[in-house]
DNA sequence: ACTTGGATTGGTAACGATAACATGGATGCC
DNA sequence: GGCATCCATGTTATCGTTACCAATCCAAGT
């Protein structure tokens, strides 16, 4: 027996409780001043009526949505997922909710997504990376809310930044590889410029080799991002055929590095004795695989946590100028390299 | 030079274009009847003013949010991510946007999340799994929107269902393992009942063994979910110590199966000659690892796609009674088993 | 010339909550 | 006791868009 009538509103709850709608509204907030007694009466009346608080009305009137908009390249990437989870955990304590979208590693898609997200009037917007279309930059600048760029250190930040230099992180690995004697070092990454962090990593690789007086002819393009295990395996196959004397390879992520490792295993090529492998991102697989992967920990969760902290500070008015949190990635040496 | 004035509204755009606000509203919709000329004039005036459409007002007045609420146990799980991505891709073509939350494998958390999501007035809500608190069930039933339970086949569905039987899927693997001669078969899964799909898989495992006249004493609890690679490796260690004569082990997911595999590799135990391993979920790692993992493909993306289809049909009024889409998981035999 | 009908545009009120201000009563302090 | 203060609650107007209905215009048909 289900009446098909309009769902109850605060006015209905108010009537039933014998108070004004305003009091009902207050009862549903955490901190507003309502007597304990009244609050309980209101809430139980609401429960009886099956009342569900209507955020849409609240959002319009109060000009607050308690949304934090977030864009990531892919929803299916453990690094970004870690960042989002940490971010979500921290801001949800304050009643803020993540509104997530993914760009598929495409700045045009990112622009569309940013526009769509801004229409929802979030309290702040977090974007992954520091490269955007001009219109996206403009939209973000004019949004009138805190903008946080992450996973990168843009030269001209739009607002706040919580990130690290992808190029420098890879350079650290190159430096180490050269210091232990590797000279013929290759890089496996995505095509062209879609994944801007991947592109930065490759650029860092080339620059680092150059500083050691080494050329970088061994660049393997593994296809359009996302570059995952399968692409890594294929790329390793190409590398072994085109440059069989390669001594070490740095991959754009642990996923491709693991794929590359398995290709070596399939071909009976000893890792690291015949070829060393380095990854990026400190994914769980790198710690567990046999042999375990040398990699770079970019502290994905910490990026999320720091971003949350920054957002809360800005919303509390505790920070009036653009914040810049620099994460220092860590080189983790494991079994796939010396 | 940044004026701190109120952001422009449709009224401002209307004034500048020399039309009524109503016409501006129409120009921002896809199909409304406005002349091409007028629409372009409105849109360019909007761009000049830096006008951003305000969904919050639209949502309230039109009583539509174009949100599809989705709950998943963990944001960091490739299976659920695949489902959400497919779902998102299909519904976004119709202007619908995913509003995602995660429950951390906890029904109490799920209840809180469902309540929070429903306040946002989504057009439909998709939940993972078929086990909920009584209050969560009630909230969903009374929400007045389509409810879709996924990744499970609940006995008493709340509304629509797009899923499969976790127990039957595992049974298929058990049947195969028995048919090729394994008898001493173990199961690695999470503690107790938090991950209800994991629990169903274990129950299916026990029931299947029983039907073959076999006992199931080899149940290894790998800790609270999520059970990932590390937990799988630890559990395999326990298994090898407590039941060294085990011939095969079925793991609650490919992640734990891979962890288990690596533990064998570390201990020099031959897979599958000394012990066979089966996983669940057909994660990429299972196809790439050496040896590759025998697993069950539950068609995560297809669940998302079918869910999207179902939602669109219901919203279009093409489906008036509860839909039930049953996915048939596929046993994939690879190198970790006969 | 006059009606008919489709296409385009406008006017008005309303969605359901809450910000801002007001009020009545209890409490505290000198 | 008198006045300031605080607490709990009420009143009114409003957030920005769009549903609903009305009006206008022009082309086509009789």
XYZ file of C-alpha atoms (C1' of nucleotides) in Angstrom:
736
model
C 0.000 0.000 0.000
C 2.062 2.847 -1.232
C 0.576 6.275 -1.708
C 1.900 8.026 -4.738
C 1.980 11.427 -3.198
C 4.644 14.031 -3.149
C 7.493 13.309 -0.791
C 7.334 15.205 2.509
C 9.164 18.493 2.963
C 10.437 20.298 6.006
C 7.074 22.004 6.248
C 5.421 18.619 6.734
C 7.917 17.633 9.394
C 7.418 21.007 11.067
C 3.655 20.605 11.116
C 3.899 17.149 12.586
C 6.362 18.218 15.256
C 4.519 21.432 16.039
C 7.426 23.733 15.305
C 8.384 26.076 12.498
C 10.194 24.913 9.360
C 13.169 26.949 10.468
C 13.503 24.831 13.562
C 13.389 21.691 11.478
C 16.138 23.105 9.331
C 18.199 23.794 12.425
C 17.588 20.338 13.802
C 19.160 18.853 10.709
C 22.368 20.819 11.095
C 25.109 19.751 13.452
C 25.812 22.865 15.398
C 22.756 25.078 15.177
C 21.120 26.032 18.407
C 18.126 23.814 19.006
C 17.304 22.161 22.283
C 18.190 18.501 22.488
C 14.528 17.784 23.146
C 13.275 19.606 20.068
C 15.921 18.081 17.859
C 14.937 14.580 18.867
C 11.264 15.311 18.328
C 11.982 16.699 14.880
C 14.229 13.837 13.859
C 11.798 11.194 14.966
C 8.938 12.934 13.202
C 11.111 13.037 10.099
C 11.893 9.347 10.389
C 8.205 8.512 10.760
C 7.276 10.524 7.719
C 10.152 9.096 5.735
C 11.407 12.589 5.178
C 14.647 12.883 3.233
C 16.556 16.124 3.469
C 16.619 17.897 0.131
C 20.109 19.119 -0.656
C 19.078 20.762 -3.884
C 17.015 23.383 -2.098
C 19.638 23.792 0.588
C 22.361 24.224 -2.015
C 20.518 26.974 -3.798
C 19.514 28.964 -0.777
C 22.740 28.650 1.158
C 24.954 28.882 -1.927
C 26.907 25.919 -0.625
C 26.997 22.428 -2.068
C 29.725 20.872 0.065
C 31.073 19.311 -3.100
C 34.781 19.091 -3.811
C 35.204 18.540 -7.538
C 38.079 16.302 -8.575
C 39.384 15.364 -11.998
C 41.695 12.417 -12.529
C 42.958 10.957 -15.808
C 41.558 7.496 -15.163
C 39.341 5.997 -12.553
C 41.188 2.734 -12.948
C 44.591 3.676 -11.660
C 45.701 2.769 -8.182
C 47.849 5.881 -7.763
C 45.045 8.315 -8.479
C 42.618 6.168 -6.550
C 44.906 6.423 -3.525
C 45.001 10.178 -3.850
C 41.250 10.441 -4.170
C 40.664 8.107 -1.274
C 42.909 10.054 1.064
C 41.362 13.301 -0.095
C 37.874 11.941 0.359
C 38.594 10.528 3.807
C 39.939 13.811 5.078
C 37.337 16.159 3.670
C 34.391 13.914 4.485
C 35.069 14.455 8.166
C 33.971 17.990 7.533
C 30.879 16.988 5.622
C 32.407 17.570 2.208
C 31.773 15.119 -0.576
C 33.893 14.310 -3.612
C 32.433 14.867 -7.058
C 34.680 12.848 -9.297
C 35.215 12.874 -13.029
C 37.858 11.409 -15.280
C 39.474 12.908 -18.326
C 40.803 9.844 -20.091
C 44.196 11.552 -20.333
C 42.796 14.163 -22.699
C 42.910 17.909 -22.113
C 39.900 18.568 -24.358
C 37.937 16.066 -22.334
C 39.270 17.718 -19.214
C 37.939 21.075 -20.370
C 34.457 19.642 -20.885
C 34.623 17.942 -17.525
C 35.761 21.051 -15.685
C 32.915 23.040 -17.186
C 30.430 20.375 -16.183
C 31.812 20.167 -12.661
C 31.845 23.933 -12.140
C 28.160 24.099 -12.994
C 27.561 22.075 -9.857
C 29.100 24.888 -7.826
C 31.675 22.947 -5.838
C 33.474 24.551 -2.890
C 36.833 23.796 -4.489
C 38.208 21.971 -7.494
C 41.180 19.648 -7.608
C 42.717 18.806 -10.964
C 45.396 16.285 -11.764
C 48.295 17.791 -13.645
C 49.275 21.294 -14.586
C 48.559 21.315 -18.327
C 45.177 22.528 -19.482
C 43.509 24.125 -22.473
C 43.427 27.945 -22.376
C 39.677 27.880 -21.884
C 39.975 25.393 -19.037
C 42.502 27.661 -17.363
C 40.150 30.573 -17.738
C 37.202 28.647 -16.373
C 39.238 27.617 -13.359
C 40.630 31.093 -12.749
C 37.225 32.709 -12.913
C 35.408 30.099 -10.874
C 35.873 32.024 -7.670
C 36.754 28.905 -5.719
C 40.058 27.396 -4.633
C 41.800 25.555 -7.472
C 44.398 22.917 -6.621
C 46.674 21.372 -9.222
C 48.204 18.070 -8.160
C 50.718 15.459 -9.298
C 52.779 18.118 -10.984
C 54.630 21.362 -10.316
C 53.265 23.769 -12.936
C 55.434 26.734 -13.820
C 52.440 29.044 -13.801
C 50.017 27.609 -11.299
C 46.387 28.653 -11.509
C 45.991 28.607 -7.753
C 47.311 26.145 -5.245
C 49.639 23.242 -5.933
C 50.262 19.932 -4.208
C 52.693 17.968 -6.303
C 56.191 17.045 -7.297
C 58.437 17.243 -10.312
C 57.982 14.164 -12.443
C 61.127 15.019 -14.343
C 63.253 15.312 -11.215
C 61.893 12.097 -9.797
C 62.973 10.172 -12.868
C 66.284 11.978 -12.875
C 66.977 10.549 -9.460
C 66.514 7.062 -10.790
C 68.714 7.768 -13.793
C 71.416 9.145 -11.521
C 71.300 6.016 -9.462
C 71.336 3.719 -12.480
C 74.343 5.523 -13.920
C 76.102 5.476 -10.570
C 75.875 1.689 -10.379
C 77.235 1.328 -13.884
C 74.315 1.141 -16.284
C 74.944 3.106 -19.461
C 72.596 1.794 -22.148
C 69.351 2.846 -20.547
C 65.949 2.821 -22.240
C 62.605 4.421 -21.459
C 59.172 2.914 -21.989
C 56.314 5.383 -21.987
C 53.186 6.485 -23.764
C 52.881 8.117 -27.153
C 53.336 11.807 -27.512
C 51.770 14.270 -25.165
C 48.484 12.943 -23.915
C 49.744 11.860 -20.543
C 51.550 15.007 -19.523
C 53.067 13.490 -16.416
C 54.402 10.633 -18.518
C 55.801 13.157 -20.963
C 57.518 15.007 -18.135
C 59.032 11.771 -16.922
C 60.413 11.026 -20.352
C 61.776 14.552 -20.657
C 63.426 14.176 -17.267
C 64.930 10.907 -18.427
C 66.400 12.425 -21.560
C 67.743 15.465 -19.751
C 69.311 13.363 -17.020
C 71.053 11.102 -19.493
C 72.354 14.132 -21.318
C 73.823 15.520 -18.106
C 75.728 12.277 -17.758
C 77.015 12.702 -21.299
C 74.782 9.936 -22.594
C 72.450 9.851 -25.565
C 68.865 8.663 -25.268
C 67.995 6.827 -28.449
C 66.192 4.012 -26.662
C 62.739 5.520 -26.294
C 59.965 3.008 -26.741
C 56.471 4.337 -27.394
C 54.004 1.920 -25.907
C 50.885 3.452 -27.462
C 48.336 5.938 -26.174
C 47.799 6.113 -22.424
C 46.859 4.508 -20.172
C 50.018 2.403 -20.441
C 49.367 -0.692 -18.448
C 50.871 -4.155 -18.033
C 50.110 -5.422 -21.488
C 51.548 -2.334 -23.160
C 54.606 -2.619 -20.956
C 55.109 -6.217 -22.036
C 54.759 -5.370 -25.712
C 57.113 -2.438 -25.388
C 59.696 -4.624 -23.682
C 59.423 -7.041 -26.594
C 60.133 -4.217 -29.015
C 62.994 -2.958 -26.910
C 64.675 -6.362 -26.755
C 64.427 -6.737 -30.494
C 65.526 -3.256 -31.493
C 68.143 -2.707 -28.806
C 69.201 -6.123 -27.524
C 72.221 -4.721 -25.707
C 70.134 -2.533 -23.384
C 71.309 -2.740 -19.792
C 68.434 -1.051 -17.980
C 64.973 0.276 -18.708
C 62.879 2.819 -16.871
C 59.132 2.498 -17.293
C 56.539 5.218 -16.966
C 54.753 3.284 -14.218
C 55.007 0.142 -12.146
C 52.266 -1.424 -14.209
C 54.227 -1.186 -17.425
C 57.375 -2.144 -15.530
C 55.705 -5.300 -14.298
C 54.524 -6.069 -17.821
C 58.075 -5.580 -19.020
C 59.370 -7.873 -16.294
C 56.974 -10.637 -17.302
C 58.081 -10.328 -20.911
C 61.634 -10.937 -19.777
C 60.483 -13.927 -17.784
C 58.676 -15.297 -20.824
C 61.834 -14.924 -22.907
C 64.119 -16.292 -20.247
C 65.990 -13.040 -19.844
C 67.471 -12.558 -16.382
C 66.359 -9.525 -14.411
C 68.362 -7.670 -13.248
C 71.465 -9.522 -14.408
C 70.868 -9.197 -18.095
C 68.579 -6.127 -17.896
C 67.502 -3.964 -14.995
C 64.007 -2.508 -14.681
C 62.704 0.546 -12.885
C 59.080 1.567 -12.465
C 57.191 4.525 -11.099
C 54.501 4.963 -8.507
C 55.228 2.301 -5.900
C 52.143 0.256 -6.707
C 51.476 -2.745 -4.514
C 52.519 -5.076 -7.301
C 56.052 -3.736 -7.256
C 56.534 -4.707 -3.641
C 55.066 -8.176 -4.073
C 56.295 -9.338 -7.458
C 59.208 -11.754 -7.748
C 61.613 -10.146 -8.306
C 60.304 -6.999 -6.618
C 60.428 -3.765 -8.581
C 62.767 -0.862 -8.155
C 60.475 2.148 -8.268
C 59.734 5.678 -7.189
C 57.255 6.385 -4.446
C 55.366 9.554 -5.298
C 53.294 9.391 -2.114
C 49.905 9.311 -3.785
C 47.998 9.163 -0.506
C 49.988 12.006 0.925
C 49.120 14.148 -2.068
C 45.462 13.541 -1.297
C 45.890 14.210 2.402
C 47.845 17.418 1.885
C 45.336 18.571 -0.694
C 42.529 18.017 1.786
C 44.407 19.928 4.468
C 45.009 22.783 2.095
C 41.374 22.925 1.029
C 40.154 22.969 4.603
C 42.597 25.727 5.501
C 41.504 27.851 2.566
C 37.824 27.323 3.300
C 38.483 28.270 6.919
C 40.163 31.443 5.737
C 43.438 30.348 7.303
C 45.306 30.671 4.034
C 44.921 33.731 1.886
C 47.654 33.291 -0.673
C 48.272 30.381 -3.018
C 49.727 27.388 -1.237
C 52.471 25.271 -2.764
C 53.126 21.901 -1.198
C 56.067 20.084 -2.722
C 56.265 16.347 -2.290
C 59.680 14.733 -2.502
C 59.437 11.376 -4.270
C 61.523 8.553 -2.909
C 63.659 6.162 -4.895
C 63.004 2.626 -3.706
C 65.656 0.122 -4.669
C 64.445 -3.425 -4.986
C 65.388 -6.586 -6.827
C 64.955 -5.567 -10.453
C 68.042 -3.379 -10.344
C 71.331 -3.080 -8.611
C 42.243 43.427 -11.923
C 39.547 41.245 -10.549
C 36.182 42.648 -9.583
C 34.733 40.976 -6.563
C 31.169 41.169 -7.656
C 28.512 38.576 -7.750
C 28.820 36.122 -10.589
C 26.450 36.772 -13.505
C 23.101 35.012 -13.720
C 20.815 34.213 -16.584
C 19.154 37.564 -16.044
C 22.457 39.285 -16.789
C 22.974 37.231 -19.915
C 19.386 37.973 -20.946
C 19.857 41.685 -20.483
C 23.037 41.701 -22.489
C 21.511 39.648 -25.296
C 18.256 41.587 -25.249
C 16.049 38.590 -24.630
C 14.170 37.198 -21.658
C 15.763 34.953 -19.055
C 13.468 32.196 -20.240
C 15.068 32.319 -23.658
C 18.508 32.121 -22.114
C 17.394 29.070 -20.224
C 16.188 27.494 -23.437
C 19.407 28.322 -25.234
C 21.338 26.316 -22.675
C 19.271 23.199 -23.237
C 19.893 20.845 -26.110
C 16.497 20.461 -27.636
C 14.435 23.443 -26.599
C 12.990 25.545 -29.350
C 15.143 28.597 -29.833
C 16.271 29.895 -33.164
C 19.824 29.072 -34.068
C 20.516 32.787 -34.253
C 19.221 33.534 -30.789
C 21.034 30.600 -29.282
C 24.359 31.728 -30.671
C 23.791 35.270 -29.479
C 22.945 34.032 -26.014
C 25.881 31.671 -25.804
C 28.373 34.254 -26.928
C 26.989 36.828 -24.506
C 27.324 34.190 -21.791
C 30.925 33.485 -22.757
C 31.741 37.199 -22.725
C 30.249 37.657 -19.296
C 31.916 34.536 -18.001
C 28.528 33.182 -17.099
C 28.475 29.677 -15.633
C 25.219 27.793 -15.656
C 23.988 27.194 -12.131
C 22.882 23.615 -11.713
C 21.777 24.107 -8.142
C 18.918 26.385 -9.168
C 18.079 24.206 -12.121
C 18.039 21.109 -9.958
C 15.623 22.622 -7.503
C 13.190 24.076 -10.004
C 13.169 21.177 -12.427
C 13.386 18.517 -9.746
C 16.104 16.825 -11.758
C 19.755 16.543 -10.880
C 20.973 14.197 -13.615
C 22.968 12.396 -10.968
C 23.254 8.637 -10.882
C 24.362 7.653 -7.392
C 26.711 4.691 -7.141
C 28.153 2.899 -4.141
C 31.122 0.579 -4.409
C 33.056 -1.147 -1.622
C 36.382 0.374 -2.559
C 37.501 2.987 -5.011
C 40.767 1.153 -5.390
C 39.616 -2.036 -7.027
C 39.973 -2.592 -10.728
C 36.820 -4.699 -10.984
C 34.539 -2.066 -9.494
C 36.395 0.658 -11.335
C 35.661 -1.156 -14.603
C 31.998 -1.356 -13.733
C 31.811 2.305 -12.819
C 33.687 3.361 -15.909
C 31.388 1.456 -18.244
C 28.365 2.767 -16.381
C 29.665 6.304 -16.497
C 30.536 6.140 -20.183
C 27.071 4.954 -21.137
C 24.997 7.287 -19.005
C 27.114 10.351 -19.696
C 26.017 10.247 -23.318
C 22.636 11.173 -21.989
C 23.924 13.959 -19.807
C 23.859 11.922 -16.626
C 26.722 12.150 -14.185
C 27.967 9.607 -11.678
C 27.949 10.522 -8.003
C 30.275 7.988 -6.444
C 30.811 6.890 -2.885
C 32.578 3.965 -1.290
C 31.528 1.875 1.659
C 34.822 0.348 2.713
C 33.141 -3.074 2.691
C 30.929 -2.094 5.608
C 27.132 -2.162 5.589
C 26.859 0.458 8.331
C 29.039 2.732 6.275
C 26.908 1.865 3.279
C 23.789 2.964 5.109
C 25.331 6.327 5.920
C 26.499 6.710 2.356
C 23.120 5.821 0.866
C 21.429 8.379 3.054
C 23.926 11.011 2.057
C 23.565 10.198 -1.622
C 19.777 10.193 -1.571
C 19.786 13.699 -0.148
C 21.309 14.798 -3.422
C 18.200 13.548 -5.219
C 19.787 11.317 -7.839
C 17.718 9.973 -10.743
C 18.687 6.422 -9.816
C 20.944 4.640 -7.369
C 23.240 1.725 -8.047
C 24.559 -0.294 -5.135
C 27.150 -3.036 -5.135
C 25.935 -6.207 -3.517
C 22.603 -7.377 -2.215
C 23.146 -7.232 1.548
C 22.158 -4.078 3.368
C 21.041 -2.911 6.787
C 17.266 -2.865 7.292
C 17.283 0.902 7.354
C 19.311 1.084 4.168
C 16.784 -1.193 2.479
C 13.991 1.044 3.650
C 15.715 4.181 2.464
C 16.247 2.647 -0.936
C 12.701 1.317 -1.210
C 11.165 4.640 -0.298
C 13.456 6.762 -2.399
C 11.053 6.768 -5.307
C 13.833 6.250 -7.832
C 15.145 3.170 -9.619
C 17.371 1.034 -7.389
C 19.824 -1.366 -9.012
C 21.723 -3.975 -7.049
C 24.817 -5.285 -8.810
C 27.553 -7.904 -8.482
C 25.157 -10.241 -6.748
C 21.827 -12.013 -7.184
C 19.858 -11.099 -4.060
C 17.044 -13.405 -3.063
C 14.778 -10.487 -2.296
C 15.847 -7.699 -4.592
C 14.887 -4.157 -3.672
C 14.353 -3.208 -7.282
C 16.409 -4.071 -10.318
C 19.344 -6.446 -10.432
C 22.364 -6.751 -12.711
C 24.590 -9.454 -11.333
C 25.621 -13.027 -11.001
C 25.878 -15.714 -8.373
C 29.244 -15.535 -6.678
C 28.661 -18.961 -5.165
C 27.886 -20.592 -8.494
C 30.863 -18.987 -10.166
C 33.224 -20.487 -7.616
C 31.414 -23.789 -7.830
C 32.304 -23.928 -11.487
C 35.962 -23.612 -10.650
C 35.688 -26.243 -7.936
C 33.975 -28.605 -10.343
C 36.762 -28.159 -12.826
C 39.483 -28.595 -10.214
C 37.885 -31.807 -8.988
C 37.411 -33.056 -12.533
C 41.118 -32.751 -13.248
C 42.005 -34.601 -10.090
C 42.578 -32.070 -7.325
C 41.114 -33.200 -4.007
C 42.827 -31.273 -1.243
C 41.574 -27.831 -2.160
C 41.873 -24.721 -0.001
C 40.207 -21.325 -0.027
C 41.796 -17.987 0.781
C 39.380 -15.196 1.572
C 38.611 -12.371 3.956
C 37.496 -12.598 7.558
C 33.913 -13.154 8.397
C 31.136 -11.314 6.693
C 32.273 -7.855 5.779
C 32.821 -8.569 2.138
C 29.530 -10.254 1.337
C 30.558 -11.271 -2.155
C 33.693 -12.851 -0.715
C 31.546 -14.652 1.817
C 29.283 -15.946 -0.909
C 32.280 -17.212 -2.820
C 33.531 -19.085 0.215
C 30.076 -20.530 0.835
C 29.916 -21.656 -2.778
C 33.315 -23.240 -2.361
C 32.280 -25.215 0.710
C 28.979 -26.311 -0.809
C 30.636 -27.432 -4.026
C 33.245 -29.496 -2.202
C 30.508 -31.085 -0.160
C 28.637 -32.073 -3.286
C 31.775 -33.859 -4.401
C 31.898 -35.677 -1.097
C 34.823 -33.602 0.095
C 35.381 -31.755 3.334
C 36.532 -28.160 3.399
C 38.852 -27.735 6.360
C 41.368 -25.634 4.443
C 39.847 -22.198 4.871
C 42.408 -19.472 5.335
C 41.222 -16.139 6.679
C 43.406 -13.432 5.230
C 42.164 -10.614 7.459
C 39.550 -7.923 6.959
C 38.808 -6.834 3.400
C 40.075 -5.571 1.105
C 42.150 -8.685 0.567
C 44.922 -7.700 -1.749
C 48.259 -9.087 -2.895
C 50.043 -8.835 0.424
C 47.229 -10.536 2.287
C 47.155 -13.235 -0.372
C 50.864 -13.837 0.066
C 50.586 -14.053 3.848
C 47.637 -16.374 3.608
C 49.501 -18.642 1.235
C 52.322 -18.773 3.756
C 49.892 -19.864 6.439
C 48.313 -22.406 4.146
C 51.629 -23.993 3.221
C 52.553 -24.303 6.860
C 49.275 -25.597 8.186
C 48.306 -27.806 5.258
C 51.481 -28.622 3.346
C 49.791 -31.328 1.339
C 47.296 -28.943 -0.298
C 46.954 -29.558 -4.022
C 45.039 -26.474 -5.107
C 43.871 -23.184 -3.679
C 41.100 -20.876 -4.784
C 41.499 -17.235 -3.861
C 38.794 -14.651 -3.383
C 40.300 -12.452 -6.090
C 43.100 -12.351 -8.621
C 44.973 -9.914 -6.425
C 45.201 -12.350 -3.544
C 45.842 -15.155 -6.026
C 48.797 -13.279 -7.437
C 50.083 -12.628 -3.944
C 49.762 -16.336 -3.232
C 51.600 -17.161 -6.428
C 54.500 -14.907 -5.495
C 54.730 -16.536 -2.083
C 55.146 -19.882 -3.832
C 57.810 -18.381 -6.048
C 59.630 -17.050 -3.012
C 59.547 -20.474 -1.400
C 60.490 -22.317 -4.537
C 57.192 -24.160 -4.718
C 56.188 -25.123 -8.241
C 52.898 -23.771 -9.565
C 50.877 -25.607 -10.716
C 52.876 -28.825 -10.316
C 53.100 -28.780 -6.569
C 50.045 -26.552 -5.967
C 47.475 -25.075 -8.336
C 46.033 -21.586 -7.897
C 42.744 -20.068 -9.000
C 41.694 -16.469 -8.705
C 38.577 -14.430 -9.320
C 37.781 -11.387 -11.388
C 40.021 -11.654 -14.444
C 42.177 -8.705 -13.494
C 44.834 -7.677 -15.982
C 47.549 -9.090 -13.768
C 46.185 -12.595 -14.130
C 46.597 -12.513 -17.888
C 50.109 -11.075 -17.768
C 51.763 -12.783 -14.822
C 54.156 -15.685 -15.344
C 52.618 -18.163 -14.940
C 49.274 -16.651 -15.893
C 46.379 -17.116 -13.499
C 43.410 -19.410 -13.842
C 40.486 -17.199 -12.937
C 36.832 -16.348 -13.348
C 35.737 -13.501 -15.563
C 32.754 -11.814 -13.968
C 32.441 -9.280 -16.799
C 32.804 -6.183 -14.676
C 32.469 -3.791 -17.602
C 29.424 -5.586 -18.871
C 27.765 -5.204 -15.493
C 28.289 -1.473 -15.782
C 27.055 -1.351 -19.362
C 23.940 -3.405 -18.671
C 23.209 -1.327 -15.595
C 23.414 1.824 -17.677
C 21.093 0.350 -20.296
C 18.627 -0.643 -17.647
C 18.682 2.788 -16.024
C 18.103 4.537 -19.319
C 15.225 2.213 -20.149
C 13.573 2.820 -16.795
C 14.021 6.579 -17.039
C 12.537 6.463 -20.521
C 9.582 4.568 -19.153
C 10.378 1.592 -21.354
C 10.553 -0.749 -18.396
C 7.862 -0.736 -15.760
C 8.634 -3.816 -13.752
C 11.871 -4.749 -11.984
C 14.549 -5.883 -14.401
C 16.843 -8.777 -13.641
C 19.943 -9.147 -15.776
C 21.942 -12.261 -15.008
C 25.571 -12.351 -16.026
C 27.167 -15.730 -16.580
C 30.755 -15.701 -15.308
C 33.331 -17.515 -17.362
C 35.979 -19.905 -16.099
C 39.314 -19.031 -17.699
C 41.916 -21.755 -17.526
C 45.469 -20.561 -17.571
C 48.867 -21.725 -16.404
C 48.410 -21.849 -12.631
C 46.196 -24.901 -12.880
C 45.613 -27.936 -15.018
C -8.587 38.801 -47.059
C -8.945 35.715 -43.290
C -8.163 31.755 -40.694
C -4.901 28.081 -39.155
C -0.862 26.333 -37.319
C 3.806 26.011 -36.233
C 7.790 28.324 -34.504
C 9.691 31.462 -31.322
C 9.565 34.283 -27.334
C 7.826 36.328 -22.956
C 5.524 36.728 -18.060
C 4.661 34.758 -13.694
C 5.012 31.796 -10.080
C 7.188 28.182 -7.834
C 10.781 24.499 -6.444
C 12.221 23.747 -0.712
C 15.433 25.180 2.047
C 17.749 28.946 5.021
C 20.113 33.834 5.856
C 19.002 37.592 8.283
C 16.582 39.662 11.536
C 13.225 39.683 15.318
C 11.167 38.013 19.624
C 10.011 36.036 24.077
C 11.652 33.982 28.083
C 15.132 32.404 31.298
C 19.396 33.440 33.537
C 23.159 36.066 35.584
C 25.122 39.976 37.756
C 25.518 44.229 40.413
C 14.942 44.466 41.594
C 16.542 45.996 37.182
C 19.094 45.479 33.203
C 22.109 42.972 30.168
C 22.826 38.583 28.011
C 21.998 34.304 26.078
C 19.233 30.661 24.418
C 15.576 28.775 21.667
C 12.458 29.686 18.292
C 9.643 32.289 14.745
C 8.873 35.435 10.417
C 9.963 37.018 6.023
C 12.158 37.182 1.923
C 15.133 35.032 -1.256
C 18.637 31.896 -3.783
C 18.517 31.282 -9.823
C 16.328 28.584 -12.704
C 12.339 26.643 -15.315
C 7.253 24.664 -15.690
C 3.326 26.366 -17.330
C 0.637 29.195 -19.931
C 0.094 33.089 -23.013
C 1.284 35.975 -26.805
C 3.256 37.273 -31.105
C 4.722 36.609 -35.780
C 4.947 34.738 -40.236
C 3.814 31.436 -43.846
C 0.508 28.614 -45.890
C -4.039 27.270 -47.125
C -8.876 28.338 -48.496
